mmCIF file of C-alpha atoms in Angstrom:
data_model
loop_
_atom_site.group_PDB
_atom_site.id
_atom_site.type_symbol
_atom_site.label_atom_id
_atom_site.label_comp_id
_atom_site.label_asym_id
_atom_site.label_seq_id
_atom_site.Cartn_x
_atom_site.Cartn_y
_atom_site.Cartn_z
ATOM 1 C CA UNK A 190 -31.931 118.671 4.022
ATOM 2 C CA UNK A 191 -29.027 118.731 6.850
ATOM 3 C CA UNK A 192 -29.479 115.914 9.386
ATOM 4 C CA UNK A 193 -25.858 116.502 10.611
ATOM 5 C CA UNK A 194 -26.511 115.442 14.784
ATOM 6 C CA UNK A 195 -24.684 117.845 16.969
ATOM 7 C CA UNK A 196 -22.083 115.948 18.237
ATOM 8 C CA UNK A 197 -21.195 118.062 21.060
ATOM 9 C CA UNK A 198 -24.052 116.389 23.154
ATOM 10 C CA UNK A 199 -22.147 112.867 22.323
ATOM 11 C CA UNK A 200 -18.524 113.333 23.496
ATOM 12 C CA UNK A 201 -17.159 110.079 23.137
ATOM 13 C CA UNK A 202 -19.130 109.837 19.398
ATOM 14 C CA UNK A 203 -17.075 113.223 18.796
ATOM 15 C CA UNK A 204 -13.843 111.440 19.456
ATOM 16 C CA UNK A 205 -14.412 108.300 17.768
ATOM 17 C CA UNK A 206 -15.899 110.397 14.506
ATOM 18 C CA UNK A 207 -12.584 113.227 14.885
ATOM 19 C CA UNK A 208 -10.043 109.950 15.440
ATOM 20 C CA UNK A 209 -11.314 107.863 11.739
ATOM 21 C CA UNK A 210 -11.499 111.007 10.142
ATOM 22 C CA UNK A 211 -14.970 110.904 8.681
ATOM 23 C CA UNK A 212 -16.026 114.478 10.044
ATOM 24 C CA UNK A 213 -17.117 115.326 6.565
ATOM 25 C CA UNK A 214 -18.844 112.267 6.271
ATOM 26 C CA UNK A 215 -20.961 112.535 9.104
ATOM 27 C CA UNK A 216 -24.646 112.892 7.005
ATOM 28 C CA UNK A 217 -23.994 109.610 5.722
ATOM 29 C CA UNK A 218 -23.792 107.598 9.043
ATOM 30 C CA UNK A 219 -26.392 105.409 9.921
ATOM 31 C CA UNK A 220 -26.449 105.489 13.612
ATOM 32 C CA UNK A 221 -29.391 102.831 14.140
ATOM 33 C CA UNK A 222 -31.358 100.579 11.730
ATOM 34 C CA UNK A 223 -34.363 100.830 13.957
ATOM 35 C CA UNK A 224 -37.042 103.000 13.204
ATOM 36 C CA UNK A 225 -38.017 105.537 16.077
ATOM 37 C CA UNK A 226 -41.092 103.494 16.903
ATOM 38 C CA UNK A 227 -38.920 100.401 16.923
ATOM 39 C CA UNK A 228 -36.310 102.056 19.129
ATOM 40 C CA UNK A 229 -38.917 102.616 21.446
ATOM 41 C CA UNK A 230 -40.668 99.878 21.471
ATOM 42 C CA UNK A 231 -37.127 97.267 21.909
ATOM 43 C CA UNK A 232 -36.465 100.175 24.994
ATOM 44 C CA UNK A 233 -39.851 99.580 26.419
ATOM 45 C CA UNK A 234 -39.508 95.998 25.882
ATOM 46 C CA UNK A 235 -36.034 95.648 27.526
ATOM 47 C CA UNK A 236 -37.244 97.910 30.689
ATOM 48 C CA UNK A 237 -39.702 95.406 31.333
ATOM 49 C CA UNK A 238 -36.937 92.701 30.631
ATOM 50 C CA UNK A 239 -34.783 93.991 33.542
ATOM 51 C CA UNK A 240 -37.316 93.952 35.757
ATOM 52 C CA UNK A 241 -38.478 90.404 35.512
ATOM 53 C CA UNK A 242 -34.735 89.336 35.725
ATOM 54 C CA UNK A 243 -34.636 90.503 39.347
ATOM 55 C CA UNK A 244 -37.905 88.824 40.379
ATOM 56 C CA UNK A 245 -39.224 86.257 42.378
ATOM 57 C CA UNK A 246 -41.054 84.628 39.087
ATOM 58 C CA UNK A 247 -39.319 81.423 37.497
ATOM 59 C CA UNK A 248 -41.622 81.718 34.592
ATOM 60 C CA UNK A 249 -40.292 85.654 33.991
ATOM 61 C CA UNK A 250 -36.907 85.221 34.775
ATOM 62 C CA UNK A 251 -37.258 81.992 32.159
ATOM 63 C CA UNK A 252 -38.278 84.095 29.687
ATOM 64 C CA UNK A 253 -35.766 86.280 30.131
ATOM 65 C CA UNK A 254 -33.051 84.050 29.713
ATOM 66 C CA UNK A 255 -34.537 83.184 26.567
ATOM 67 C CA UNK A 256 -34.839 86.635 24.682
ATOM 68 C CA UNK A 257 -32.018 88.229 26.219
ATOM 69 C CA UNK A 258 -29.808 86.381 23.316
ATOM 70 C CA UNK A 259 -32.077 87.890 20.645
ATOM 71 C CA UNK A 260 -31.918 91.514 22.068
ATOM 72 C CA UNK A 261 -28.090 91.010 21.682
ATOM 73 C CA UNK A 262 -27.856 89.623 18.626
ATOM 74 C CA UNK A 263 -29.958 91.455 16.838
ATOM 75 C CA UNK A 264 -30.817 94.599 18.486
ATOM 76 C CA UNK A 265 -27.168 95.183 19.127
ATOM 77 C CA UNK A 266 -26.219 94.588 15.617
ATOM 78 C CA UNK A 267 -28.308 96.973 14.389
ATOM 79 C CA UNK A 268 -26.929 100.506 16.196
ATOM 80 C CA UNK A 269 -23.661 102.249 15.355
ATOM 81 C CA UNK A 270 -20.808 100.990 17.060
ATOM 82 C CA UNK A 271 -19.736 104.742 18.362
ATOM 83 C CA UNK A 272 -23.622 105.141 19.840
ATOM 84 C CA UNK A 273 -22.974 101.706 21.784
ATOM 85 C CA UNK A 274 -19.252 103.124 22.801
ATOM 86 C CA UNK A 275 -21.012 106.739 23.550
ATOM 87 C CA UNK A 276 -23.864 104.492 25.882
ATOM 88 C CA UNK A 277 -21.026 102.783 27.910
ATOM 89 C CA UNK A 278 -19.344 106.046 28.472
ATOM 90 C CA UNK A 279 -22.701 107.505 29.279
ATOM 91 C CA UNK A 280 -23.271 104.622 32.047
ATOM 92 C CA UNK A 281 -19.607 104.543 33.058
ATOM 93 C CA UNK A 282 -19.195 101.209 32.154
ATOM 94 C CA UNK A 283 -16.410 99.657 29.902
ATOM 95 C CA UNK A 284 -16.698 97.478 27.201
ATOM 96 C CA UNK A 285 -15.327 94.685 29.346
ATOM 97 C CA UNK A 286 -17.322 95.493 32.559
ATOM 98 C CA UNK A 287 -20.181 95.360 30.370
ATOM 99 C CA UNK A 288 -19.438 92.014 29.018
ATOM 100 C CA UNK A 289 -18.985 90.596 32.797
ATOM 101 C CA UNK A 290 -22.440 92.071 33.770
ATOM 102 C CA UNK A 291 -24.151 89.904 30.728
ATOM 103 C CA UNK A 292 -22.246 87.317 32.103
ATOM 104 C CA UNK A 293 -23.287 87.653 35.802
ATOM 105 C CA UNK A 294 -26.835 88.061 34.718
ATOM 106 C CA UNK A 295 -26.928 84.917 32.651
ATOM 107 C CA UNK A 296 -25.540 82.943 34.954
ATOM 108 C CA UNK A 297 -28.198 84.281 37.263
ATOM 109 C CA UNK A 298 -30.616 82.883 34.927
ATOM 110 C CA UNK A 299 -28.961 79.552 34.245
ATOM 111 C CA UNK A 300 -30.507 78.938 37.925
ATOM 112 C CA UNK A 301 -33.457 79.354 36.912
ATOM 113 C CA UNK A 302 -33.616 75.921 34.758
#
């Protein structure tokens, strides 16, 4: 069974994958160690997240502040690092810019204590 992802939908992936030289290798890369329902569900759970960052409610935006940490450290850990390049490309952000959002946001937060 072939489960060879067409990497022509995933530019940046492409690059990274043609620049290490593991083109042949591609079957063998585990892109995420979250199951599909898992993927979802951490999406889901992130979207909802977001929004009670923004609002008015100290109790939300407390909670927040909490399990943002976890979502990085584990949830990030667990996907490829060429998907997580191939997302920032996707959102035009770099890895940098990203960092300085987190930062802005959590300092948001902090406010909230």
């Amino acid at each position: 069974m072939n489960y060879t992802i067409d990497l022509s939908k995933f530019p940046k992936v492409a690059e990274l994958v043609l620049q290490s030289g593991i083109q042949d290798r591609q079957n063998y890369i585990i892109w995420t160690k979250l199951s599909r329902t898992e993927t979802a569900s951490a999406l889901a759970e992130l979207s909802l997240f977001c929004r009670a960052s923004v609002s008015s409610s100290i109790s939300a935006r407390k909670r927040v502040k909490f399990t943002l940490n976890y979502y990085k450290k584990t949830i990030g850990k667990k996907i490829h690092p060429f998907a997580n390049s191939q997302a920032l490309e996707d959102l035009g952000l770099s890895q940098k810019r990203m960092q300085e959002l987190v930062h802005l946001q959590l300092e948001q937060l902090r406010t909230v204590e």
